[in-house]
Amino acid sequence: MTEPSVPHVVHITGARPNFPKAAPVIRALDARGIRQLLVHTGQHYDPIMSEVFFEQLGLPKPDVNLGVGSGTHAHQTAKVMTALEDMFQESRPALVIVYGDVNSTVAASLVCAKLGIRVAHVEAGLRSFDRTMPEEVNRVVTDALADLHFTTSADANVHLGAEGIDEHRIHFVGNPMIDTLLANLPLFDSDAARARLDLEGPYVVATLHRPSNVDDPVQAAAIVKALHAAAERVAVVIPLHPRGRAALQEAGLFDHERVTVTDPLGYVEFIGLVRGSAAVVTDSGGVQEETTMLGVPCLTLRPNTERPVTISHGTNRLVDHESLVGALQEVLDADPEDSPVTPPLWDGKAGERIAKIIAGVLAVN
Ligand code: UD1
Ligand code: UDP
């Protein structure tokens, strides 16, 4: 995107949810003529977890791929840190933009804080208040270190204020993930998704990858049992994240004739599938938001959510493996909502708002 030696902004991406969040910000900064460099840490590397988003979202090819790959939290985070420290010592960015709550995000924030490089956190202030989630640790640390906080919902501003972040650093801008959803709306073809997977009649989409759900064989088995019970009522399609594949297969996930397990899907194919579904069962963060915008009922298989606006203003509801089937039946029996209420500022313009604020910050110093 740009020569590294000239003043520039660096985007840190690495894992699947980063790409739809970064795309509108990159586009909006580009429209303002701001020099940018796109770093891919390599945290996700399978083409279907990474490359497909670059193709489908029109993202520029990364200028740098750190190739860190998989590993324990410390190993993965440390690899991103050492590679970025080397890179930033050679050419200092004017600002580094980090996204969401993945290990690549916190790693970049730590490096920048030590080198005195400013950090902007997109999707700041979300809190599940559950420190057993690796993402919660990443969010709290990233927000403590960031200089600019771009938030997607008003509750995030409150959390940041309670943690002592100066209000002048906090900007409620809306949701760039939703910018991407709205920009691509005409491409999400539920008939094509249905035909591709040979689905007839109503179906439910499920996605699972949280360590708390898929790493522990006992919990994985309980969830598989609940999904099989759901499949007695409605077909269940599961585009399966690589993390949980072995444990869920071992727990018998594939052994039900109305459960279809696929590899992860490309973004356009995935949202097309979700758009045509009767309901979604998930532990994903992004999917809670996307279902809210699409008006598709969402049952989140978690004890908490860092995205309560998807409950107060959306279609989301928290369930566990015991309440899942009852909640699903209620959703299947309910009349569809006429016009879903959507969260404030989820209007497709978050990227532009972020770019405007960044341009202002870069102009004054
Ligand atoms: C990461 C994020 C999580 C996010 C998720 C999105 C952290 C701590 N977690 O979780 O917040 O919700 O991405 O999808 O950053 N793997 C592959 N191919 C890949 C990538 C991963 O097979 O391209 C497998 C590897 O076995 C790897 C495992 O998935 O060990 C977990 O990958 P990792 O990036 O460590 O965490 P995720 O569970 O993907
Ligand atoms: N997604 C996709 N294909 C899939 C599953 C998910 O393209 O098979 C998209 C979906 O739009 C979601 C995003 O990937 O919002 C990131 O989802 P993930 O659940 O991996 O991460 P999280 O949001 O939980 O951090």
mmCIF file of N, CA and C and ligand atoms in Angstrom, residues 16-17 53 177 209-210 239 241 264-267 270-271 284-287 290, ligand 2:
data_model
loop_
_atom_site.group_PDB
_atom_site.id
_atom_site.type_symbol
_atom_site.label_atom_id
_atom_site.label_comp_id
_atom_site.label_asym_id
_atom_site.label_seq_id
_atom_site.Cartn_x
_atom_site.Cartn_y
_atom_site.Cartn_z
ATOM 1 N N ARG A 16 -9.622 -14.124 11.555
ATOM 2 C CA ARG A 16 -10.829 -13.966 10.718
ATOM 3 C C ARG A 16 -11.680 -12.739 11.041
ATOM 4 N N PRO A 17 -12.012 -12.482 12.318
ATOM 5 C CA PRO A 17 -12.900 -11.331 12.564
ATOM 6 C C PRO A 17 -12.261 -9.976 12.288
ATOM 7 N N PHE A 53 -11.315 -13.657 2.615
ATOM 8 C CA PHE A 53 -11.832 -12.339 3.022
ATOM 9 C C PHE A 53 -11.188 -11.229 2.201
ATOM 10 N N MET A 177 -17.833 -3.588 11.354
ATOM 11 C CA MET A 177 -18.241 -4.929 10.889
ATOM 12 C C MET A 177 -19.595 -4.829 10.174
ATOM 13 N N HIS A 209 -16.623 -22.097 18.439
ATOM 14 C CA HIS A 209 -15.159 -22.141 18.504
ATOM 15 C C HIS A 209 -14.584 -21.634 19.823
ATOM 16 N N ARG A 210 -15.440 -21.175 20.754
ATOM 17 C CA ARG A 210 -14.874 -20.669 22.018
ATOM 18 C C ARG A 210 -14.206 -21.817 22.767
ATOM 19 N N PRO A 239 -20.872 -24.741 9.798
ATOM 20 C CA PRO A 239 -19.574 -24.453 9.183
ATOM 21 C C PRO A 239 -18.540 -24.422 10.317
ATOM 22 N N HIS A 241 -15.323 -24.193 12.570
ATOM 23 C CA HIS A 241 -14.007 -23.569 12.804
ATOM 24 C C HIS A 241 -12.997 -24.688 13.104
ATOM 25 N N PRO A 264 -15.248 -24.235 7.267
ATOM 26 C CA PRO A 264 -15.676 -22.832 7.344
ATOM 27 C C PRO A 264 -16.057 -22.351 5.949
ATOM 28 N N LEU A 265 -16.952 -21.379 5.889
ATOM 29 C CA LEU A 265 -17.393 -20.846 4.587
ATOM 30 C C LEU A 265 -16.757 -19.483 4.349
ATOM 31 N N GLY A 266 -16.678 -19.108 3.082
ATOM 32 C CA GLY A 266 -16.294 -17.738 2.760
ATOM 33 C C GLY A 266 -17.320 -16.777 3.355
ATOM 34 N N TYR A 267 -16.923 -15.532 3.554
ATOM 35 C CA TYR A 267 -17.805 -14.547 4.195
ATOM 36 C C TYR A 267 -19.140 -14.409 3.462
ATOM 37 N N PHE A 270 -21.167 -17.523 3.869
ATOM 38 C CA PHE A 270 -21.619 -17.699 5.250
ATOM 39 C C PHE A 270 -22.804 -16.787 5.565
ATOM 40 N N ILE A 271 -22.675 -15.518 5.220
ATOM 41 C CA ILE A 271 -23.779 -14.602 5.562
ATOM 42 C C ILE A 271 -25.013 -14.940 4.706
ATOM 43 N N SER A 284 -19.915 -17.077 18.640
ATOM 44 C CA SER A 284 -19.117 -16.043 17.972
ATOM 45 C C SER A 284 -19.531 -14.648 18.435
ATOM 46 N N GLY A 285 -18.581 -13.736 18.468
ATOM 47 C CA GLY A 285 -18.914 -12.340 18.754
ATOM 48 C C GLY A 285 -19.562 -11.677 17.561
ATOM 49 N N GLY A 286 -18.887 -11.766 16.412
ATOM 50 C CA GLY A 286 -19.373 -11.096 15.208
ATOM 51 C C GLY A 286 -20.747 -11.593 14.773
ATOM 52 N N VAL A 287 -20.980 -12.875 14.919
ATOM 53 C CA VAL A 287 -22.251 -13.433 14.442
ATOM 54 C C VAL A 287 -23.429 -12.914 15.273
ATOM 55 N N GLU A 290 -24.142 -9.675 13.471
ATOM 56 C CA GLU A 290 -24.656 -9.833 12.103
ATOM 57 C C GLU A 290 -26.116 -10.307 12.111
HETATM 58 N N1 UDP B 2 -17.556 -16.209 9.260
HETATM 59 C C1 UDP B 2 -17.326 -16.653 7.968
HETATM 60 N N2 UDP B 2 -17.393 -17.993 7.713
HETATM 61 C C2 UDP B 2 -17.707 -18.910 8.661
HETATM 62 C C3 UDP B 2 -17.949 -18.436 9.983
HETATM 63 C C4 UDP B 2 -17.855 -17.079 10.250
HETATM 64 O O1 UDP B 2 -17.058 -15.859 7.077
HETATM 65 O O2 UDP B 2 -17.763 -20.097 8.348
HETATM 66 C C5 UDP B 2 -17.433 -14.752 9.516
HETATM 67 C C6 UDP B 2 -18.625 -14.135 10.191
HETATM 68 O O3 UDP B 2 -19.039 -13.054 9.413
HETATM 69 C C7 UDP B 2 -18.106 -13.666 11.532
HETATM 70 C C8 UDP B 2 -16.608 -13.524 11.292
HETATM 71 O O4 UDP B 2 -16.311 -14.541 10.337
HETATM 72 O O5 UDP B 2 -18.649 -12.480 11.962
HETATM 73 C C9 UDP B 2 -15.731 -13.743 12.508
HETATM 74 O O6 UDP B 2 -16.250 -14.790 13.196
HETATM 75 P P1 UDP B 2 -15.620 -15.688 14.312
HETATM 76 O O7 UDP B 2 -16.786 -16.366 14.895
HETATM 77 O O8 UDP B 2 -14.528 -16.504 13.765
HETATM 78 O O9 UDP B 2 -14.914 -14.680 15.351
HETATM 79 P P2 UDP B 2 -15.455 -13.809 16.561
HETATM 80 O O10 UDP B 2 -16.359 -12.764 16.012
HETATM 81 O O11 UDP B 2 -16.136 -14.719 17.526
HETATM 82 O O12 UDP B 2 -14.230 -13.241 17.176
#
